[in-house]
Tab-separated table of N, CA and C in Angstrom:
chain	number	residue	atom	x	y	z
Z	1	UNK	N	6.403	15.882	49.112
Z	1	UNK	CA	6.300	14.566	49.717
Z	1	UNK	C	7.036	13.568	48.829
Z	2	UNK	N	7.383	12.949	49.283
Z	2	UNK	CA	8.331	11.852	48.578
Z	2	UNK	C	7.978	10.475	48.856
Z	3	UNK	N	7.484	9.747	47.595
Z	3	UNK	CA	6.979	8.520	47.799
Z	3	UNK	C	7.893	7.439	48.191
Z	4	UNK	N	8.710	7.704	48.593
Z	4	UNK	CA	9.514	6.256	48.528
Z	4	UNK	C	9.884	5.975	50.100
Z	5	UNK	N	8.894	7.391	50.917
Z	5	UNK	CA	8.828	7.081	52.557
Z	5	UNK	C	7.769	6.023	52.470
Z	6	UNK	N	7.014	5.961	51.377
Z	6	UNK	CA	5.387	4.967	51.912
Z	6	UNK	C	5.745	3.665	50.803
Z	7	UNK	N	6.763	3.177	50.032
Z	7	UNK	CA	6.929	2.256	49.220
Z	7	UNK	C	7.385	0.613	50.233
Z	8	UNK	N	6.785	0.052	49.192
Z	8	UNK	CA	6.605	-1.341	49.853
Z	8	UNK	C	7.721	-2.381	49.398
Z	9	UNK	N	8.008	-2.645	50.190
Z	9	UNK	CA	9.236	-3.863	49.831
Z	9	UNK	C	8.950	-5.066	48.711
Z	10	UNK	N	8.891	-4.988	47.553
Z	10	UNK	CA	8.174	-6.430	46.763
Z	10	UNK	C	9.055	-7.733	47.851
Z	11	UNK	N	10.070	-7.984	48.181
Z	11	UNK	CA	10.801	-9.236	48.388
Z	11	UNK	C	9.631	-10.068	49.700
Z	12	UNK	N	9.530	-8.834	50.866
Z	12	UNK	CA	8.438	-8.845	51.768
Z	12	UNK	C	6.697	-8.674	51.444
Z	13	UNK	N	6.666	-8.555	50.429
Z	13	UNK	CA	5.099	-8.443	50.196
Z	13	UNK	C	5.146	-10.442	49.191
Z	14	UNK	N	5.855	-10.425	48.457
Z	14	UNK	CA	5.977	-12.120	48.162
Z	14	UNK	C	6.681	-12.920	49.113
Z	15	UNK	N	7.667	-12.539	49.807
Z	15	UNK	CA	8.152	-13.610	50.685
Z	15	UNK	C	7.550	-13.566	52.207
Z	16	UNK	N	7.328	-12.383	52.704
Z	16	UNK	CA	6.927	-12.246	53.909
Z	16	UNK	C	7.674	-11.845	54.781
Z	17	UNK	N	7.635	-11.810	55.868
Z	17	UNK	CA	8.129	-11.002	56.958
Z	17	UNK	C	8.157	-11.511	58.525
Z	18	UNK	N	9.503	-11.830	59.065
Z	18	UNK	CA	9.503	-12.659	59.937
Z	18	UNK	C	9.309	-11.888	61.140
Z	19	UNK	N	8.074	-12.485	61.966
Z	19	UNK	CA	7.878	-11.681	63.323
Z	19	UNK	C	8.585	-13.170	64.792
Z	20	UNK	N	9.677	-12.543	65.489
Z	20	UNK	CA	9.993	-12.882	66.597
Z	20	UNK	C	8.768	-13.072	67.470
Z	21	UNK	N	8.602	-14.166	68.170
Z	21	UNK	CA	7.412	-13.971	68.983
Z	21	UNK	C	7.737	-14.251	70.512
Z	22	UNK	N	6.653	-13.947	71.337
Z	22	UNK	CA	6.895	-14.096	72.778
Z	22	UNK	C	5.708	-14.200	73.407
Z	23	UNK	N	5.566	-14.125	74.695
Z	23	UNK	CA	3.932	-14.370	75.360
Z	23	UNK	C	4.091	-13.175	76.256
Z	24	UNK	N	3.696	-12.031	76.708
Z	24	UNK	CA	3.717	-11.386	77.653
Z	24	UNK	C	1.428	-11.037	78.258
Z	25	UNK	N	1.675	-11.461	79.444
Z	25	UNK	CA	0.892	-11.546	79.942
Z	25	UNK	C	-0.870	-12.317	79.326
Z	26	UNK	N	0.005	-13.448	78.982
Z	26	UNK	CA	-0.850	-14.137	78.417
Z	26	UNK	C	-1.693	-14.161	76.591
Z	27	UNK	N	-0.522	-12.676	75.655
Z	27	UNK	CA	-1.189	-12.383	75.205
Z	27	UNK	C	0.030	-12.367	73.699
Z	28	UNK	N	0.092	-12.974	73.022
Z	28	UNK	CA	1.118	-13.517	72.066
Z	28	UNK	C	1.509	-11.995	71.128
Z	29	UNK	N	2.697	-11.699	70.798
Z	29	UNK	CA	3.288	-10.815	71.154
Z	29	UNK	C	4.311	-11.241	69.700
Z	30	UNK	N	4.294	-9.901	68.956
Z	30	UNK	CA	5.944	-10.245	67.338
Z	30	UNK	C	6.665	-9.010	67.298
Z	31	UNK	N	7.555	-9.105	67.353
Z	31	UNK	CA	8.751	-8.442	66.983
Z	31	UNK	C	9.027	-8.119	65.782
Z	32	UNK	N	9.084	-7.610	64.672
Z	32	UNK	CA	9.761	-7.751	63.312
Z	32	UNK	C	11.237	-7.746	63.723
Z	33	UNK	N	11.715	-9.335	62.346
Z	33	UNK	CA	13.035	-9.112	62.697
Z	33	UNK	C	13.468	-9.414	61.276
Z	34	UNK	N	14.849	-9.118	60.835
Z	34	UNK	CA	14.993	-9.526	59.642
Z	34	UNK	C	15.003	-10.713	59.215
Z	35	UNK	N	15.995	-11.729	60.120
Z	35	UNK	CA	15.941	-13.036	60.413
Z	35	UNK	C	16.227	-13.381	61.802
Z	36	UNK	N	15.097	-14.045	62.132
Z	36	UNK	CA	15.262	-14.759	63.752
Z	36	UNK	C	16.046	-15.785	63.974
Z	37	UNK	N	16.582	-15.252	65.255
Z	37	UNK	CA	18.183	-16.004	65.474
Z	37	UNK	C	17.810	-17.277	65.384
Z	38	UNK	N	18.345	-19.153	65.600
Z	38	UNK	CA	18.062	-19.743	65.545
Z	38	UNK	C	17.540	-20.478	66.725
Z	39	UNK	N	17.462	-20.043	67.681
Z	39	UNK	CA	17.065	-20.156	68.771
Z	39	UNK	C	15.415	-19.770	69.049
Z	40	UNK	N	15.184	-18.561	68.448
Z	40	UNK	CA	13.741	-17.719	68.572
Z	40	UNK	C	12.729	-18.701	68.129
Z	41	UNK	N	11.507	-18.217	68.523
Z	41	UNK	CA	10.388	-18.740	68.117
Z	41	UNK	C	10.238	-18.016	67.049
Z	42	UNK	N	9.623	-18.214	65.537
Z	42	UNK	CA	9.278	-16.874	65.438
Z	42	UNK	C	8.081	-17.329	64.052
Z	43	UNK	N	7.599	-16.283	63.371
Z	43	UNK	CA	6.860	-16.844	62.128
Z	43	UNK	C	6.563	-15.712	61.344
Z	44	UNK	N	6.716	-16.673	60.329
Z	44	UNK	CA	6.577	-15.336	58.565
Z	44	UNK	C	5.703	-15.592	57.955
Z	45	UNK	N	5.134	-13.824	57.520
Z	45	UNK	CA	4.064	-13.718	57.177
Z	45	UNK	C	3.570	-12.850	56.495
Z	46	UNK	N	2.893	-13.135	55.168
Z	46	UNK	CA	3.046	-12.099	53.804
Z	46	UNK	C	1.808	-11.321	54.276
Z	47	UNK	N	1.647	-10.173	54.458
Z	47	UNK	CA	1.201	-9.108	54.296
Z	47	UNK	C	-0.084	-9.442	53.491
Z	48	UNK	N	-0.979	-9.181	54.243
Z	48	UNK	CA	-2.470	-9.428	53.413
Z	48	UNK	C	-3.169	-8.868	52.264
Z	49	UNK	N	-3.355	-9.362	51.114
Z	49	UNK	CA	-3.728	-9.092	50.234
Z	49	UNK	C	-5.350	-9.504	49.775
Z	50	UNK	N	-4.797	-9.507	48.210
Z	50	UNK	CA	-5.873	-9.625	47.182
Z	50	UNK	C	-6.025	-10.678	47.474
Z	51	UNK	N	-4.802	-11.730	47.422
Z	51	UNK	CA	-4.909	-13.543	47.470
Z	51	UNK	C	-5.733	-13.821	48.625
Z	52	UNK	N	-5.755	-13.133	49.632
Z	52	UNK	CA	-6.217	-13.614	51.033
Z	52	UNK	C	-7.847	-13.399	50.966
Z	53	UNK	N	-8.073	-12.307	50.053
Z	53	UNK	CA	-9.856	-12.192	49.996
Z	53	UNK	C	-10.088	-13.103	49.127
Z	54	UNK	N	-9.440	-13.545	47.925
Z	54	UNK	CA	-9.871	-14.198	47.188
Z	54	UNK	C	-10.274	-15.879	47.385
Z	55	UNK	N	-9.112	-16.152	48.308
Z	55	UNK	CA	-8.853	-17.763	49.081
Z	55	UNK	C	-10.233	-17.426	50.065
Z	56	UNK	N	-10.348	-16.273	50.486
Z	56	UNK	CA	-11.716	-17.124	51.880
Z	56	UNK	C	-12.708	-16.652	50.820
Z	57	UNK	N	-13.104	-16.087	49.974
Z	57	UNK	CA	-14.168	-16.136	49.201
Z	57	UNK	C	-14.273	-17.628	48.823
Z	58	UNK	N	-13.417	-18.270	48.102
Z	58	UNK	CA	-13.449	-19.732	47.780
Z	58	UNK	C	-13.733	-20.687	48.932
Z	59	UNK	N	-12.980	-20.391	49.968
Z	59	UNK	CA	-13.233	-21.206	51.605
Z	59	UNK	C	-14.485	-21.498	51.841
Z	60	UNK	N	-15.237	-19.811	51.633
Z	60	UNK	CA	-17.004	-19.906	52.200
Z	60	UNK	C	-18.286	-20.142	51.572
Z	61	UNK	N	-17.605	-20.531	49.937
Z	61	UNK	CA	-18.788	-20.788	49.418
Z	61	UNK	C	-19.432	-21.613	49.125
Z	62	UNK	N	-18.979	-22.680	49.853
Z	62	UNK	CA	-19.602	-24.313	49.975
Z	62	UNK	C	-20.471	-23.567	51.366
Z	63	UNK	N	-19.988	-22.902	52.368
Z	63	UNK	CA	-21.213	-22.589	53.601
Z	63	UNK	C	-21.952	-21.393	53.674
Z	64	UNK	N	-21.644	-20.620	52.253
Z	64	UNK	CA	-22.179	-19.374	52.182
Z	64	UNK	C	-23.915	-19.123	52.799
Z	65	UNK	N	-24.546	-20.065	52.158
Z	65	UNK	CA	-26.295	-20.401	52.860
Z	65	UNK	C	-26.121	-20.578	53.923
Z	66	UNK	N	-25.407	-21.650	54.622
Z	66	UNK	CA	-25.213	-21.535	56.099
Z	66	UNK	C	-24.904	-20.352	57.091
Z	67	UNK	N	-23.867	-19.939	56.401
Z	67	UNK	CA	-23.290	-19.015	57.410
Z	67	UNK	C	-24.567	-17.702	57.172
Z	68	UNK	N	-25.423	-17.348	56.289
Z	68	UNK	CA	-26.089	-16.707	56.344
Z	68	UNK	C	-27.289	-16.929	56.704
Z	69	UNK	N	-27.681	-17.881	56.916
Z	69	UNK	CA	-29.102	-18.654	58.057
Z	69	UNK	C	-28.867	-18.161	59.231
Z	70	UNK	N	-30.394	-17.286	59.887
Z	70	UNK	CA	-30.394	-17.128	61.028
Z	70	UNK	C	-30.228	-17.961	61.883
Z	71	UNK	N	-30.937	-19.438	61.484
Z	71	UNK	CA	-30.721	-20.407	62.185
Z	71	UNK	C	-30.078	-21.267	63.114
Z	72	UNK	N	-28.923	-20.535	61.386
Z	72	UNK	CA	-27.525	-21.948	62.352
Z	72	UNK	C	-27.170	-21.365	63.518
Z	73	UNK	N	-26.512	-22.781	64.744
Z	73	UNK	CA	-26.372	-21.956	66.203
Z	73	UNK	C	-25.164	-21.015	66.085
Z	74	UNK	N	-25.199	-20.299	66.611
Z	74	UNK	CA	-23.910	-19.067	66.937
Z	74	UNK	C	-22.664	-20.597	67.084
Z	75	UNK	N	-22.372	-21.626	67.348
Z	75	UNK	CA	-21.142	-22.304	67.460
Z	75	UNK	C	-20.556	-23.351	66.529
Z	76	UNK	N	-21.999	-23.230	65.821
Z	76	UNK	CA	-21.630	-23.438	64.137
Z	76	UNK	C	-21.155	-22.534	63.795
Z	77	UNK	N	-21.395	-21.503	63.561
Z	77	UNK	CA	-21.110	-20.280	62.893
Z	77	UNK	C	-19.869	-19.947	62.883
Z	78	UNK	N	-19.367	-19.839	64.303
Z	78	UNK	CA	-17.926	-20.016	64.957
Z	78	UNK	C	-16.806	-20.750	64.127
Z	79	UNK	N	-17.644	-21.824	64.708
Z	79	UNK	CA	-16.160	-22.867	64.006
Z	79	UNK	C	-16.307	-22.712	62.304
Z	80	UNK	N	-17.165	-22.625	61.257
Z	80	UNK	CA	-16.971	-22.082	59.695
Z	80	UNK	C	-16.287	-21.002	59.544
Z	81	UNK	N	-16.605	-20.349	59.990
Z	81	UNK	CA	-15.648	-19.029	60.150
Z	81	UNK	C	-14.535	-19.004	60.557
Z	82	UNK	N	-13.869	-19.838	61.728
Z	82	UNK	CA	-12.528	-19.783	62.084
Z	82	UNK	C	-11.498	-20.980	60.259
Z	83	UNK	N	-12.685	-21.871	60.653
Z	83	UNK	CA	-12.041	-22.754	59.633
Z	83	UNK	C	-11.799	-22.141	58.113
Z	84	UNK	N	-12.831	-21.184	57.842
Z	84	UNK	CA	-12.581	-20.568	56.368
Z	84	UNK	C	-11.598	-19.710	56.493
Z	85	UNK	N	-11.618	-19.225	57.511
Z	85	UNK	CA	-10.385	-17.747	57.936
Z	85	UNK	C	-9.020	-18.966	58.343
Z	86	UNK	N	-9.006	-19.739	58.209
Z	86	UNK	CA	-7.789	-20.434	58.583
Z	86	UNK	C	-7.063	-20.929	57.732
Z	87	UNK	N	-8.174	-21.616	57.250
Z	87	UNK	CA	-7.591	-21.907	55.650
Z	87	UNK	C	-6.854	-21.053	54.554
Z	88	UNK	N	-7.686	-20.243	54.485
Z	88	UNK	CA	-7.328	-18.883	53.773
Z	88	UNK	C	-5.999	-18.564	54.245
Z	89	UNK	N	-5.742	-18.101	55.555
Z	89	UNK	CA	-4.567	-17.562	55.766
Z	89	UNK	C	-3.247	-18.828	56.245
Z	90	UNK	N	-4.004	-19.609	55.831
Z	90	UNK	CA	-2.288	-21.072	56.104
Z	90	UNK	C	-2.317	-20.776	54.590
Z	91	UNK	N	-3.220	-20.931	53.754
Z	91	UNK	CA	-3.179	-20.712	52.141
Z	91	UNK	C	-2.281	-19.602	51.608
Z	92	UNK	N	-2.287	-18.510	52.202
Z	92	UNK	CA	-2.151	-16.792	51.626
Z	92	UNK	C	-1.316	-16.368	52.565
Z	93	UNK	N	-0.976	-16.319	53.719
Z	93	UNK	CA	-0.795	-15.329	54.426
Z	93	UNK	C	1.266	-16.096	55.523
Z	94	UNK	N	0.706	-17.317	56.000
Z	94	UNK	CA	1.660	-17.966	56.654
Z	94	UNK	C	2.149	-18.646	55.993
Z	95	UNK	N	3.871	-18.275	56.000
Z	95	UNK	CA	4.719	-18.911	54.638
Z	95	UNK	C	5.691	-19.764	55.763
Z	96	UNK	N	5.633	-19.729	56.930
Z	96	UNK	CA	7.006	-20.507	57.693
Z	96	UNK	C	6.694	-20.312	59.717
Z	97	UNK	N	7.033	-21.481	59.910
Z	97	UNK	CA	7.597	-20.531	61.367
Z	97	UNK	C	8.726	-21.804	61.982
Z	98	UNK	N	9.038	-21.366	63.059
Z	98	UNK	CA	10.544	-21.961	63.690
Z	98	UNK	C	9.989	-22.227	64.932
Z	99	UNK	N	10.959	-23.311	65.710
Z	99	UNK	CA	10.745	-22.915	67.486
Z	99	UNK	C	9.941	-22.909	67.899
Z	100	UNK	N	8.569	-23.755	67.137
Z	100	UNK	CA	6.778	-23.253	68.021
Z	100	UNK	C	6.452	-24.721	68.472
Z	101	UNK	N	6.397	-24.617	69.608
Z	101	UNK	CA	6.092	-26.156	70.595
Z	101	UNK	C	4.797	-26.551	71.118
Z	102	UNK	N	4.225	-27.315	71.319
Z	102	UNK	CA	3.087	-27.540	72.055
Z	102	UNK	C	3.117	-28.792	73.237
Z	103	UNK	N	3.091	-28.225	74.246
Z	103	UNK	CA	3.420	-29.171	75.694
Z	103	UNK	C	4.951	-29.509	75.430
Z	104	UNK	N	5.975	-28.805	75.093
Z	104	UNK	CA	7.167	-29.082	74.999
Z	104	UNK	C	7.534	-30.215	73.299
Z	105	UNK	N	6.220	-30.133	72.823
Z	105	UNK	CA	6.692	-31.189	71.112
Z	105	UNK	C	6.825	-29.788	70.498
Z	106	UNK	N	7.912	-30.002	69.536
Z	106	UNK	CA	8.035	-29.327	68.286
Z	106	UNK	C	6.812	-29.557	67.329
Z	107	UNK	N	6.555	-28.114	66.715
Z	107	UNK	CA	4.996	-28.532	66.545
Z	107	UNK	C	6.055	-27.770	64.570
Z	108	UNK	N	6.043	-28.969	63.755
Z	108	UNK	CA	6.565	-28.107	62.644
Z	108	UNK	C	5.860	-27.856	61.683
Z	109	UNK	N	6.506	-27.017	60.596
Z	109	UNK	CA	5.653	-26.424	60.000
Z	109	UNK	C	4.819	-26.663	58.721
Z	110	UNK	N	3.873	-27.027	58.295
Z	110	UNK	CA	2.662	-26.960	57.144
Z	110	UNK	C	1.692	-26.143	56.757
Z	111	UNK	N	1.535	-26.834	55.898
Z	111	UNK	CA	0.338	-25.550	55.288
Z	111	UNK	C	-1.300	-26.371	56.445
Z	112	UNK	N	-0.968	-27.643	56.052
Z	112	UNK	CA	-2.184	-28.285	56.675
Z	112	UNK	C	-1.870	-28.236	58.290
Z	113	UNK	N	-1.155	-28.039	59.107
Z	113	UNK	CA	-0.729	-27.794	60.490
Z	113	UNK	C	-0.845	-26.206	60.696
Z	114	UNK	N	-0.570	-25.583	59.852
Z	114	UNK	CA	-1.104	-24.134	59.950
Z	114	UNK	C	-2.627	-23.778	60.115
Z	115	UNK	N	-3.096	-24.444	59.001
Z	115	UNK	CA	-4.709	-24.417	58.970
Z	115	UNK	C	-5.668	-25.079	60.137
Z	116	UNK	N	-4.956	-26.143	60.652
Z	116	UNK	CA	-5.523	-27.013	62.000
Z	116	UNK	C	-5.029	-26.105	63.199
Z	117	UNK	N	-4.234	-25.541	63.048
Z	117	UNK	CA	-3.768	-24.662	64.524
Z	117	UNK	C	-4.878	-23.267	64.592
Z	118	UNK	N	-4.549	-22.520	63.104
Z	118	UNK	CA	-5.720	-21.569	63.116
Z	118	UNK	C	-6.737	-21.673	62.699
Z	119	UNK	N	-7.567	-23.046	62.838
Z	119	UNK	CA	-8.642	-23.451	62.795
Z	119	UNK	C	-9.222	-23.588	64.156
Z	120	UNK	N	-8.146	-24.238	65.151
Z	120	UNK	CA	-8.543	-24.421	66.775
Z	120	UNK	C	-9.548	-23.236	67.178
Z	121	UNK	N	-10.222	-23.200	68.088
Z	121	UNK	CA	-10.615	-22.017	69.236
Z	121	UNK	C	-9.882	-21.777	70.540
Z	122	UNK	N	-9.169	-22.536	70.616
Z	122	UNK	CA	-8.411	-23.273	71.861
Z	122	UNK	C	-7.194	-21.622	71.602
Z	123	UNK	N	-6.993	-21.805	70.329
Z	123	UNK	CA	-5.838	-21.293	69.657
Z	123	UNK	C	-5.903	-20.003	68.875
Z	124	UNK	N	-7.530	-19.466	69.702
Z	124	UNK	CA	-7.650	-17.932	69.314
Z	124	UNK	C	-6.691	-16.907	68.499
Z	125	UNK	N	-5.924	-16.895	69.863
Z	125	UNK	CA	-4.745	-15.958	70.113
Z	125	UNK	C	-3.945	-15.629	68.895
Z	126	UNK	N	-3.760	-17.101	68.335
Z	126	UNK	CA	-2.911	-16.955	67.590
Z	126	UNK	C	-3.544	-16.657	65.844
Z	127	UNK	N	-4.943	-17.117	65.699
Z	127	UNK	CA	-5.283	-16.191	64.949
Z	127	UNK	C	-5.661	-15.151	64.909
Z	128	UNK	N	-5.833	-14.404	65.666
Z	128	UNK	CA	-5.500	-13.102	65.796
Z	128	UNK	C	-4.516	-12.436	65.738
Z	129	UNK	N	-3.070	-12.773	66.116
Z	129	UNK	CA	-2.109	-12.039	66.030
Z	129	UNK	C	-1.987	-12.395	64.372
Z	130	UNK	N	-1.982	-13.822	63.757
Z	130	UNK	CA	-1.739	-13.744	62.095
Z	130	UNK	C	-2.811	-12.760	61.580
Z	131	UNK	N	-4.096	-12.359	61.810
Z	131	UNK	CA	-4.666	-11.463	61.337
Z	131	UNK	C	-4.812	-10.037	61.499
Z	132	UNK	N	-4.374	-9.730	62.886
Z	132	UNK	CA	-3.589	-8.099	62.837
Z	132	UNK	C	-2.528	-7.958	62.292
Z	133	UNK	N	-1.146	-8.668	62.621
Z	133	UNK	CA	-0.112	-8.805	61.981
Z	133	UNK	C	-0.202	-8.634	60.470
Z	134	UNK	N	-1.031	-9.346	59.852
Z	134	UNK	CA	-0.547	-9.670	58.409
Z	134	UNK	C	-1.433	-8.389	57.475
Z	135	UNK	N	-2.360	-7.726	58.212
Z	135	UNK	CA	-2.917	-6.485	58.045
Z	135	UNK	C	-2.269	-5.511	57.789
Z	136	UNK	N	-0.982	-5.048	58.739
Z	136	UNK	CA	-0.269	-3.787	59.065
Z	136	UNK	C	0.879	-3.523	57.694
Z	137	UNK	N	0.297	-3.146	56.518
Z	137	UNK	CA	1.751	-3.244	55.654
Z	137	UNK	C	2.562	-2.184	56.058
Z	138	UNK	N	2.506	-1.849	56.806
Z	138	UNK	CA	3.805	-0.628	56.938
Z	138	UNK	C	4.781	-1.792	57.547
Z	139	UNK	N	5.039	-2.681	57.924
Z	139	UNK	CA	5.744	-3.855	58.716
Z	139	UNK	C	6.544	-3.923	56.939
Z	140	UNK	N	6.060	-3.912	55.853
Z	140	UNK	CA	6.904	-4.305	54.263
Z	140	UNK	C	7.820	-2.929	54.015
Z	141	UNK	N	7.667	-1.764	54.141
Z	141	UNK	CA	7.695	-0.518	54.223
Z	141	UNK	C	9.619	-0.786	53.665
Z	142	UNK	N	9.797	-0.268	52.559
Z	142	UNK	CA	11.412	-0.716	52.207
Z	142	UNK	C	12.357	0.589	52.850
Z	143	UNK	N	13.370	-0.098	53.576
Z	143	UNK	CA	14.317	0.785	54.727
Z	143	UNK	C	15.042	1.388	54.028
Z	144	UNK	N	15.084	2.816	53.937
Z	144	UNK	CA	16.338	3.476	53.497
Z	144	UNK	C	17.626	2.901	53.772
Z	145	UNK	N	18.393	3.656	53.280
Z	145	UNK	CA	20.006	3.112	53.767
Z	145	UNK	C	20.141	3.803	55.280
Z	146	UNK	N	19.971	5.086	55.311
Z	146	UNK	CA	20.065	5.466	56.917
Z	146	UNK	C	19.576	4.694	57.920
Z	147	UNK	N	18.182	4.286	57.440
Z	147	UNK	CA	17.737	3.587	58.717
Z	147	UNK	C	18.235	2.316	58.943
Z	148	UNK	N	18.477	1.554	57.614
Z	148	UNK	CA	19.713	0.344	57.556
Z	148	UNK	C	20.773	0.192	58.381
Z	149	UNK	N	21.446	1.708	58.354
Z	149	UNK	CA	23.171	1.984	58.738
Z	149	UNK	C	22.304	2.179	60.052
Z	150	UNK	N	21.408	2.461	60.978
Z	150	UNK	CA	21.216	2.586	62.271
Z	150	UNK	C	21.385	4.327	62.072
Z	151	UNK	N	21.164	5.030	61.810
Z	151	UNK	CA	21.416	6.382	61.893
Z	151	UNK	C	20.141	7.512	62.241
């Protein structure tokens, strides 16, 4: 076996990895691309780590009692959780995106506009795709030259 089929790209595990995006049947949708044309929608995104447990550990421990009270309603619960998981990953995880509109405005890019978008509920979708997405490291996986040359 030869390790350098399962070796990880350092440039993509610190810089990230740009996914092309699209909507097909309501359900937000990335491409890996090397760089998205300038036209594309698209957004980059470092591969989830150590930093990313470590940032929502810090996120939740001002609501740690809360979020562990039977009490609080299930829509409290909700929104701490989206907001700590949002934070965390505008913090750790989302380094850029291009081309992403809302009602036709250019919606551009921040760390604090990252965190308010995947903080929404409105805006599920899209934390979910940053949190499967940024899960999958085989997406860093460094390309031979064959598969480079198309071969």
């Amino acid at each position: 076996m030869d390790l350098a089929q399962i070796q990880l790209d350092a440039d993509k595990l610190d810089h990230g990895i740009w996914w092309r995006l699209s909507i097909r049947d309501g359900q937000l949708h990335g491409d890996q691309v090397e760089q998205p044309s300038a036209d594309d929608p698209a957004i980059r995104l470092v591969p989830m780590g150590t930093a990313y447990e470590r940032q929502l550990e810090r996120e939740r421990e001002p609501y740690a009692t809360k979020m562990r009270d039977k009490d609080t309603p299930s829509d409290e619960l909700e929104r701490l959780s989206l907001s700590t998981a949002a934070k965390a990953l505008a913090a750790t995880v989302v380094r850029d995106w291009q081309n992403i509109t809302f009602q036709g405005k250019a919606v551009g890019f921040s760390q604090v506009k990252a965190a308010e978008l995947l903080a929404d509920r409105t805006f599920r979708n899209l934390l979910d795709f940053v949190l499967l997405t940024s899960s999958q490291r085989a997406a860093a996986l460094v390309k031979n030259e064959a598969e480079s040359a198309g071969n």
